[in-house]
PDB file of C-alpha atoms in Angstrom:
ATOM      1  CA  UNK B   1       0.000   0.000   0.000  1.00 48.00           C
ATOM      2  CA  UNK B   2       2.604   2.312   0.799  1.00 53.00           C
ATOM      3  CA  UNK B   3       4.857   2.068  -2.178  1.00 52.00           C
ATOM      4  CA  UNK B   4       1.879   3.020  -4.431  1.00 55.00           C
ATOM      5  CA  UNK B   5       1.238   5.938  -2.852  1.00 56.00           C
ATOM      6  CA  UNK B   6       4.624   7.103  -3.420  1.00 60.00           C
ATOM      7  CA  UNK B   7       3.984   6.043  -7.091  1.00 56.00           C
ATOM      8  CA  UNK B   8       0.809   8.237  -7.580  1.00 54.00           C
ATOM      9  CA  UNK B   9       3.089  11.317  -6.488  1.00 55.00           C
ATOM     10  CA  UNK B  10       5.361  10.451  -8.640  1.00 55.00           C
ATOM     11  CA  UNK B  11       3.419  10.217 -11.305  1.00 48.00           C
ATOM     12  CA  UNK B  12       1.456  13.273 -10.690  1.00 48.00           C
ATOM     13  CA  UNK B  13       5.264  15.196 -10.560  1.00 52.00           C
ATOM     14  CA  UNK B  14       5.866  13.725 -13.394  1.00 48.00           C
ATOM     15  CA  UNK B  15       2.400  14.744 -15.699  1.00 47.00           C
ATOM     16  CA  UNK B  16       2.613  18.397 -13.806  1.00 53.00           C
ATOM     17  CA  UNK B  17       6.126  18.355 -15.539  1.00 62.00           C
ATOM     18  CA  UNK B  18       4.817  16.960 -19.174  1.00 66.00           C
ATOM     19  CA  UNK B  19       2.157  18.177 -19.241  1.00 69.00           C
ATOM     20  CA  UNK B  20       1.410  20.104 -23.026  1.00 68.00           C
ATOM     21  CA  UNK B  21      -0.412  22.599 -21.399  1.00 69.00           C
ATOM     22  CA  UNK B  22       2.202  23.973 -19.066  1.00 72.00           C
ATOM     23  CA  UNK B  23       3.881  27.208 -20.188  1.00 77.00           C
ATOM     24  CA  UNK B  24       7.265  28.524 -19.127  1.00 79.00           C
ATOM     25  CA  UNK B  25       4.942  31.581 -17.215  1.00 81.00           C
ATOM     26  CA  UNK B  26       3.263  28.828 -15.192  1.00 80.00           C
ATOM     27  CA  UNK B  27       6.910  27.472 -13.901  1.00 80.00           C
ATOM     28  CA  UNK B  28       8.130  30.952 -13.467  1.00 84.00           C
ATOM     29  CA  UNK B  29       4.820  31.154 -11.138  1.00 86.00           C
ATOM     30  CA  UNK B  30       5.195  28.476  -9.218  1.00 83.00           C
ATOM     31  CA  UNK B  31       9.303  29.468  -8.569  1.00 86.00           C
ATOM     32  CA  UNK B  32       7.787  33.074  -7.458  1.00 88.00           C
ATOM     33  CA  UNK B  33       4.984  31.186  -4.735  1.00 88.00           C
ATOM     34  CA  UNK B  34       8.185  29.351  -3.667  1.00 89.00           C
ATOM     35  CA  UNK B  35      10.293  32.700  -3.341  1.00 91.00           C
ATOM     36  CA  UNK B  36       7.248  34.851  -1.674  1.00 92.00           C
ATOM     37  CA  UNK B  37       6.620  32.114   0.956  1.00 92.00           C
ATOM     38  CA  UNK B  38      10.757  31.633   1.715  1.00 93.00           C
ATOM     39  CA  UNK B  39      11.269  34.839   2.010  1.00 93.00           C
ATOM     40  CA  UNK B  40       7.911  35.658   3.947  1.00 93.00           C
ATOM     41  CA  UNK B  41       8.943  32.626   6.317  1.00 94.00           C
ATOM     42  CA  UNK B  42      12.806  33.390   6.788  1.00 95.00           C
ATOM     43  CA  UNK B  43      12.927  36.639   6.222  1.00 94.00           C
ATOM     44  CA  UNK B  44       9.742  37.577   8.456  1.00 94.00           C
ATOM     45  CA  UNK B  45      11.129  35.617  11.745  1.00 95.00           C
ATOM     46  CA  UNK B  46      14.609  37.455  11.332  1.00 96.00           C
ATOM     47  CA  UNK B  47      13.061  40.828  10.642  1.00 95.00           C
ATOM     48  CA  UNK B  48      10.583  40.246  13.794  1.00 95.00           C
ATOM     49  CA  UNK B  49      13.010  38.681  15.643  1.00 96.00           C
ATOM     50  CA  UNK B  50      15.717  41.182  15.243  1.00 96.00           C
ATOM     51  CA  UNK B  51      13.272  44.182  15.990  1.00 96.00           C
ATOM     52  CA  UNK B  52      11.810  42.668  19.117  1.00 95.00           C
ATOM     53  CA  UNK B  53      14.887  42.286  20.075  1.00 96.00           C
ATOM     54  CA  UNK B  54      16.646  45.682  19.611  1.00 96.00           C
ATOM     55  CA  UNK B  55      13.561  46.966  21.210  1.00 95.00           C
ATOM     56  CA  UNK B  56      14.265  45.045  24.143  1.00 95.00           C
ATOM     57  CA  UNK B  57      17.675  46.187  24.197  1.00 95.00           C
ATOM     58  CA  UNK B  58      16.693  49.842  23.728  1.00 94.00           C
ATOM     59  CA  UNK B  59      13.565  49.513  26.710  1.00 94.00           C
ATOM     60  CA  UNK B  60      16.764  48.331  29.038  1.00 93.00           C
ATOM     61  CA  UNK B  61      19.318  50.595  28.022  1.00 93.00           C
ATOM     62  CA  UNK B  62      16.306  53.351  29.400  1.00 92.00           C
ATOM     63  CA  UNK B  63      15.884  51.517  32.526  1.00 92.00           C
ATOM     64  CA  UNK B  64      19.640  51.634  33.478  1.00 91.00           C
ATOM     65  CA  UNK B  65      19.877  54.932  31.875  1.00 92.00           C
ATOM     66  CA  UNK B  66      17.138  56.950  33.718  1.00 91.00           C
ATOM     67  CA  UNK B  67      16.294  57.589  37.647  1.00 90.00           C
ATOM     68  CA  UNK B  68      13.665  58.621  39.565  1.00 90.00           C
ATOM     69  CA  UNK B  69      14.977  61.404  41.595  1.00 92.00           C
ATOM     70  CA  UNK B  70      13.252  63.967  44.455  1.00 93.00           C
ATOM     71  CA  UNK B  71      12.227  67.525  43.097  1.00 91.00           C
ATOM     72  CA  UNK B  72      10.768  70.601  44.056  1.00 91.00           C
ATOM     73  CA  UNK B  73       7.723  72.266  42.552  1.00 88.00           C
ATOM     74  CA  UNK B  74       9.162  75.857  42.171  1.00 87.00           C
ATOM     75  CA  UNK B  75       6.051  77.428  40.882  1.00 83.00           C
ATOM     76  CA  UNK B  76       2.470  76.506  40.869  1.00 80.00           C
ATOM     77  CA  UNK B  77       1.000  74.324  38.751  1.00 75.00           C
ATOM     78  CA  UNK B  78      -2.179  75.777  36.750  1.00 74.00           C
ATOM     79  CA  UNK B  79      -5.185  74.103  36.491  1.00 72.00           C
ATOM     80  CA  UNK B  80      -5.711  71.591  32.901  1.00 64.00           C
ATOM     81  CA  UNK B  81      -7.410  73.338  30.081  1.00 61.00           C
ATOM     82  CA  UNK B  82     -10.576  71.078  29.581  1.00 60.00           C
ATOM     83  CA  UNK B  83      -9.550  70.968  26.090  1.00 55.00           C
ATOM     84  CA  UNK B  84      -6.645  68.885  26.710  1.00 53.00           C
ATOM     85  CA  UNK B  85      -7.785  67.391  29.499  1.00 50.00           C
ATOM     86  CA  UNK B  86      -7.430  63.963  27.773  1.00 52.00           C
ATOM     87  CA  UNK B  87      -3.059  64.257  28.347  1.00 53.00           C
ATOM     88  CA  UNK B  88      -3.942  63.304  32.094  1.00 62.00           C
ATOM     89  CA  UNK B  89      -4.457  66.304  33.736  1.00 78.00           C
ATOM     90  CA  UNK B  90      -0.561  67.165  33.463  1.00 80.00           C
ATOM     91  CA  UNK B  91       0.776  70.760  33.180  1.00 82.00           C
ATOM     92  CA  UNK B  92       4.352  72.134  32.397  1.00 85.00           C
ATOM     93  CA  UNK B  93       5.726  73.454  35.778  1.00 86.00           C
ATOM     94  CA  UNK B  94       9.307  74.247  36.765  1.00 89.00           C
ATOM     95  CA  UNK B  95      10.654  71.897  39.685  1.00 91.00           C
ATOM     96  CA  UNK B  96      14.191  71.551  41.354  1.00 92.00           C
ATOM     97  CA  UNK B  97      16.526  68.598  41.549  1.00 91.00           C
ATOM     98  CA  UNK B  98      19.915  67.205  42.514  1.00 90.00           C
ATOM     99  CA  UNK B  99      21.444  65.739  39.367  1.00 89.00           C
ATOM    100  CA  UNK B 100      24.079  62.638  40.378  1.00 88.00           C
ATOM    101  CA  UNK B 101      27.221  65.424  40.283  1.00 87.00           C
ATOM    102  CA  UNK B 102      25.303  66.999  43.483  1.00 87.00           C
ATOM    103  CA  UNK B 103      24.857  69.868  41.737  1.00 89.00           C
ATOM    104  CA  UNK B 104      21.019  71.901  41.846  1.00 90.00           C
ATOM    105  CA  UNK B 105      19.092  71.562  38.498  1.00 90.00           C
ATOM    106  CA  UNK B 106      16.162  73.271  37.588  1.00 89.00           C
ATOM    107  CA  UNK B 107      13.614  72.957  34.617  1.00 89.00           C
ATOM    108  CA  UNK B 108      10.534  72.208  33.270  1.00 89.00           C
ATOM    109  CA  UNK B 109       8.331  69.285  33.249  1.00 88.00           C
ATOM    110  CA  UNK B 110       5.261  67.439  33.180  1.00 86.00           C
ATOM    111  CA  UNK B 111       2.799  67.662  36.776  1.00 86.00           C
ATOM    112  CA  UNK B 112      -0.315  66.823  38.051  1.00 84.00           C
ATOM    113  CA  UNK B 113      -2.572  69.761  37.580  1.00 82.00           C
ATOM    114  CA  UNK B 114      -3.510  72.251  40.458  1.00 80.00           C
ATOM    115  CA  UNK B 115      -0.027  71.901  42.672  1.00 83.00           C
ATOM    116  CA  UNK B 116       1.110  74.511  44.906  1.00 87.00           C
ATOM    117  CA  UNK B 117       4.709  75.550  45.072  1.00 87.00           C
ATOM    118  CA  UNK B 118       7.091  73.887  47.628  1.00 89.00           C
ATOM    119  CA  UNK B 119       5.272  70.260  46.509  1.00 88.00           C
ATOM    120  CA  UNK B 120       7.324  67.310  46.258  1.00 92.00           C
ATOM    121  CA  UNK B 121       7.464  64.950  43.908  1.00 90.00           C
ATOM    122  CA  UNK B 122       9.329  62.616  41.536  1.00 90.00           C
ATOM    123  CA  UNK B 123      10.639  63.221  38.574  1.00 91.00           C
ATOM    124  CA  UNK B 124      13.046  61.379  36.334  1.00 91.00           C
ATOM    125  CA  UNK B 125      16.754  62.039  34.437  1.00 91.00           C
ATOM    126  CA  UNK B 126      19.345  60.357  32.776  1.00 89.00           C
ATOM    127  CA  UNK B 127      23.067  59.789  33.900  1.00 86.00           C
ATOM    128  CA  UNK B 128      23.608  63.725  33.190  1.00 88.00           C
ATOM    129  CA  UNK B 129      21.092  64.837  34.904  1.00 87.00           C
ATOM    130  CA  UNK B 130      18.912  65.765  32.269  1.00 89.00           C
ATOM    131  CA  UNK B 131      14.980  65.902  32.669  1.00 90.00           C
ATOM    132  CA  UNK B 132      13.894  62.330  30.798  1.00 88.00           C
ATOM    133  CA  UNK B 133      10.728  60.640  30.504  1.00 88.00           C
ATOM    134  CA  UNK B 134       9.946  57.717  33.121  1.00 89.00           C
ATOM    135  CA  UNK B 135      11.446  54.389  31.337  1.00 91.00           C
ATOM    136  CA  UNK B 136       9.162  51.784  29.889  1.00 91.00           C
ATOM    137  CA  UNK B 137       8.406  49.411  32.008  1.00 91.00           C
ATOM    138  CA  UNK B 138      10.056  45.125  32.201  1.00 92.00           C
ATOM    139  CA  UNK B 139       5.959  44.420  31.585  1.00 94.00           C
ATOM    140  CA  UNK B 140       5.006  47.013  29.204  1.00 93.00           C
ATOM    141  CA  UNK B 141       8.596  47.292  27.319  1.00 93.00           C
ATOM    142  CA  UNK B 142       8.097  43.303  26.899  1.00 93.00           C
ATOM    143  CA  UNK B 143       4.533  43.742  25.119  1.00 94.00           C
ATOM    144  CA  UNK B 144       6.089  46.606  22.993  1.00 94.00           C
ATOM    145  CA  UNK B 145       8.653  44.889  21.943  1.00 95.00           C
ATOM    146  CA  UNK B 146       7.023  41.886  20.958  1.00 95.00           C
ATOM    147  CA  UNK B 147       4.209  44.527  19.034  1.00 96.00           C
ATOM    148  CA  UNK B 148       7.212  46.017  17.118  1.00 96.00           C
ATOM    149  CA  UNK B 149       8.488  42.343  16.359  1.00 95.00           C
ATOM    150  CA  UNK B 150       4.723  41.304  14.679  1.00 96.00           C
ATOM    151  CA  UNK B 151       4.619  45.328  13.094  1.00 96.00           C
ATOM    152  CA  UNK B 152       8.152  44.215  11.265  1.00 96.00           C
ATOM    153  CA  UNK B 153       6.595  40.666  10.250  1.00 95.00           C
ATOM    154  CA  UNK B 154       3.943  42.488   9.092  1.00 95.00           C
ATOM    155  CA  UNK B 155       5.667  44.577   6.950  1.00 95.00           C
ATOM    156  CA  UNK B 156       7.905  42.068   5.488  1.00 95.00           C
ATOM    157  CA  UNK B 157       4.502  40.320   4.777  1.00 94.00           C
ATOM    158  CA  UNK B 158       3.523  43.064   2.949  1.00 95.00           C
ATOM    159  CA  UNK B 159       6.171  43.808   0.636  1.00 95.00           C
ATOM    160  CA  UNK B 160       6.805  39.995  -0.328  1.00 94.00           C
ATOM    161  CA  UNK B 161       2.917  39.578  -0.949  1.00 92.00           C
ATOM    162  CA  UNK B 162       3.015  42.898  -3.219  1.00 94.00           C
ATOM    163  CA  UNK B 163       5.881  42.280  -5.184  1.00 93.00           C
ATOM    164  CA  UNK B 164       4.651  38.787  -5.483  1.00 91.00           C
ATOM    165  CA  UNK B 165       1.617  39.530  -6.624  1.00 91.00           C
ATOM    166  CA  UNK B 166       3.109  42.198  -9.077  1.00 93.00           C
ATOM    167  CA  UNK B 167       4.987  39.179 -10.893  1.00 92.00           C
ATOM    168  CA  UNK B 168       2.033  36.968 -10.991  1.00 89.00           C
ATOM    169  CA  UNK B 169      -0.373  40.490 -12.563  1.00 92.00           C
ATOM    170  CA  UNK B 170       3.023  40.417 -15.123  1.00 92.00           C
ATOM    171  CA  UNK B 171       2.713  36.871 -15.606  1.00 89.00           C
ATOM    172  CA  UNK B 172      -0.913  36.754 -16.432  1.00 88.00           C
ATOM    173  CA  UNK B 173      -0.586  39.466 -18.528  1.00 91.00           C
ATOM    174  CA  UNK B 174       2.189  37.293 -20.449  1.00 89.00           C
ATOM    175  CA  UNK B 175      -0.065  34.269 -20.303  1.00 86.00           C
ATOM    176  CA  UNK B 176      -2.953  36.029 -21.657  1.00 88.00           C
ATOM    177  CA  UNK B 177      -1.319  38.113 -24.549  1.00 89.00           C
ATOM    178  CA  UNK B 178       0.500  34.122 -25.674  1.00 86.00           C
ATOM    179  CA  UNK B 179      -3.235  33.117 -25.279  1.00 85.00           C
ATOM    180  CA  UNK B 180      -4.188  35.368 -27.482  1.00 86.00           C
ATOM    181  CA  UNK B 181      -1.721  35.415 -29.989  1.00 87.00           C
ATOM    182  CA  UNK B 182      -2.466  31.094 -30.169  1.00 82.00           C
ATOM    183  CA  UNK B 183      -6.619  31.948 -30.472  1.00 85.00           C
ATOM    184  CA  UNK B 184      -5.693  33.785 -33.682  1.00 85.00           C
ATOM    185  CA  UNK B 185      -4.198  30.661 -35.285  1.00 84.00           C
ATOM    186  CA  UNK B 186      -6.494  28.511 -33.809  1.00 81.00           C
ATOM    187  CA  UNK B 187      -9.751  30.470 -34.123  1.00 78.00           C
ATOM    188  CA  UNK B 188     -10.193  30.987 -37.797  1.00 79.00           C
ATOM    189  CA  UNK B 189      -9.874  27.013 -38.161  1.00 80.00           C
ATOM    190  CA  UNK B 190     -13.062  26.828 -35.727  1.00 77.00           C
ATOM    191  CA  UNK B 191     -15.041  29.778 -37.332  1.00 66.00           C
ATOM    192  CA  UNK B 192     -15.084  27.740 -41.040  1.00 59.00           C
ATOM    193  CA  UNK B 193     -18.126  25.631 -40.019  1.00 55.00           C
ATOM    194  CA  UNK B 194     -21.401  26.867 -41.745  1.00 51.00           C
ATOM    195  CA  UNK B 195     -25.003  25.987 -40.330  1.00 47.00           C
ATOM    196  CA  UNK B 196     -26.551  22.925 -42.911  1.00 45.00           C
TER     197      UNK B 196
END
């Protein structure tokens, strides 16, 4: 039983490969499905894999980079406009810090709405004592990362399925113009036939 199944493939390879009816567009075809799906399969895990991770790295590299540090709010913090009211409730204020030289920093940055001056509260900075954003977190950097990974399969998706499908629009084309070209031989032959 088993050896004839082998022997059906076979011969089904080998009429797919005979077969009269098989143009050289319809081989160039099936080469092009083979490329798209390679290239979607290898080249999408390395391009998702290699984003995810470098977005890893670079969601770290913040986390050792940046610290929370004590600060100051040096001038009161006005109240939200209603029309932005959708960015948290957070306000530009200047606050006051001790960067990691010792030395007293001051600057602007993102608070709560509505604080009085003298109000403490955390900030963060980098190595230099720069005003930073707070760091993505192990959790949330982790998602992202693996979101940026899928975005990069995506797009790898996306530009092997449209040049793909470009070939196979040239190919038909090709096909369809030979078609053509063989109904004009053939089709006169057919059209000789009168009614009796």
């Amino acid at each position: 039983m088993r050896g004839s199944g082998r022997t059906t493939k076979r011969l089904w390879r080998w009429r797919w490969r005979s077969n009269p009816l098989r143009r050289h567009e319809d081989i160039l075809e099936a080469w092009v499905v083979l490329a798209m799906w390679a290239v979607l399969v290898v080249g999408g895990a390395v391009a998702g894999l290699v984003t995810a991770h470098a977005a890893a790295e670079e969601f770290a590299h913040q986390r050792a980079e940046r610290h929370s540090v004590r600060a100051v709010l040096l001038s009161a913090a006005p109240q939200a406009v209603p029309a932005i009211r959708g960015a948290g409730n957070r306000v530009l204020a200047k606050v006051r810090w001790t960067a990691p030289d010792g030395t007293g920093r001051s600057g602007y940055t993102r608070v709560h709405s509505g604080l009085q001056p003298g109000a403490r509260l955390t900030v963060w900075q980098d190595d230099r004592g720069n005003l930073t954003t707070e760091p993505t977190g192990p959790v949330k950097g982790a998602a992202e990362a693996v979101l940026f990974g899928l975005a990069a399969v995506a797009g790898v998706a996306g530009v092997t399925f449209g040049a793909g499908a470009a070939v196979r629009v040239r190919l038909d084309q090709r096909r369809l113009a030979q078609w053509g070209r063989e109904w004009e031989l053939v089709g006169p032959q057919w059209g000789g036939r009168k009614a009796g």
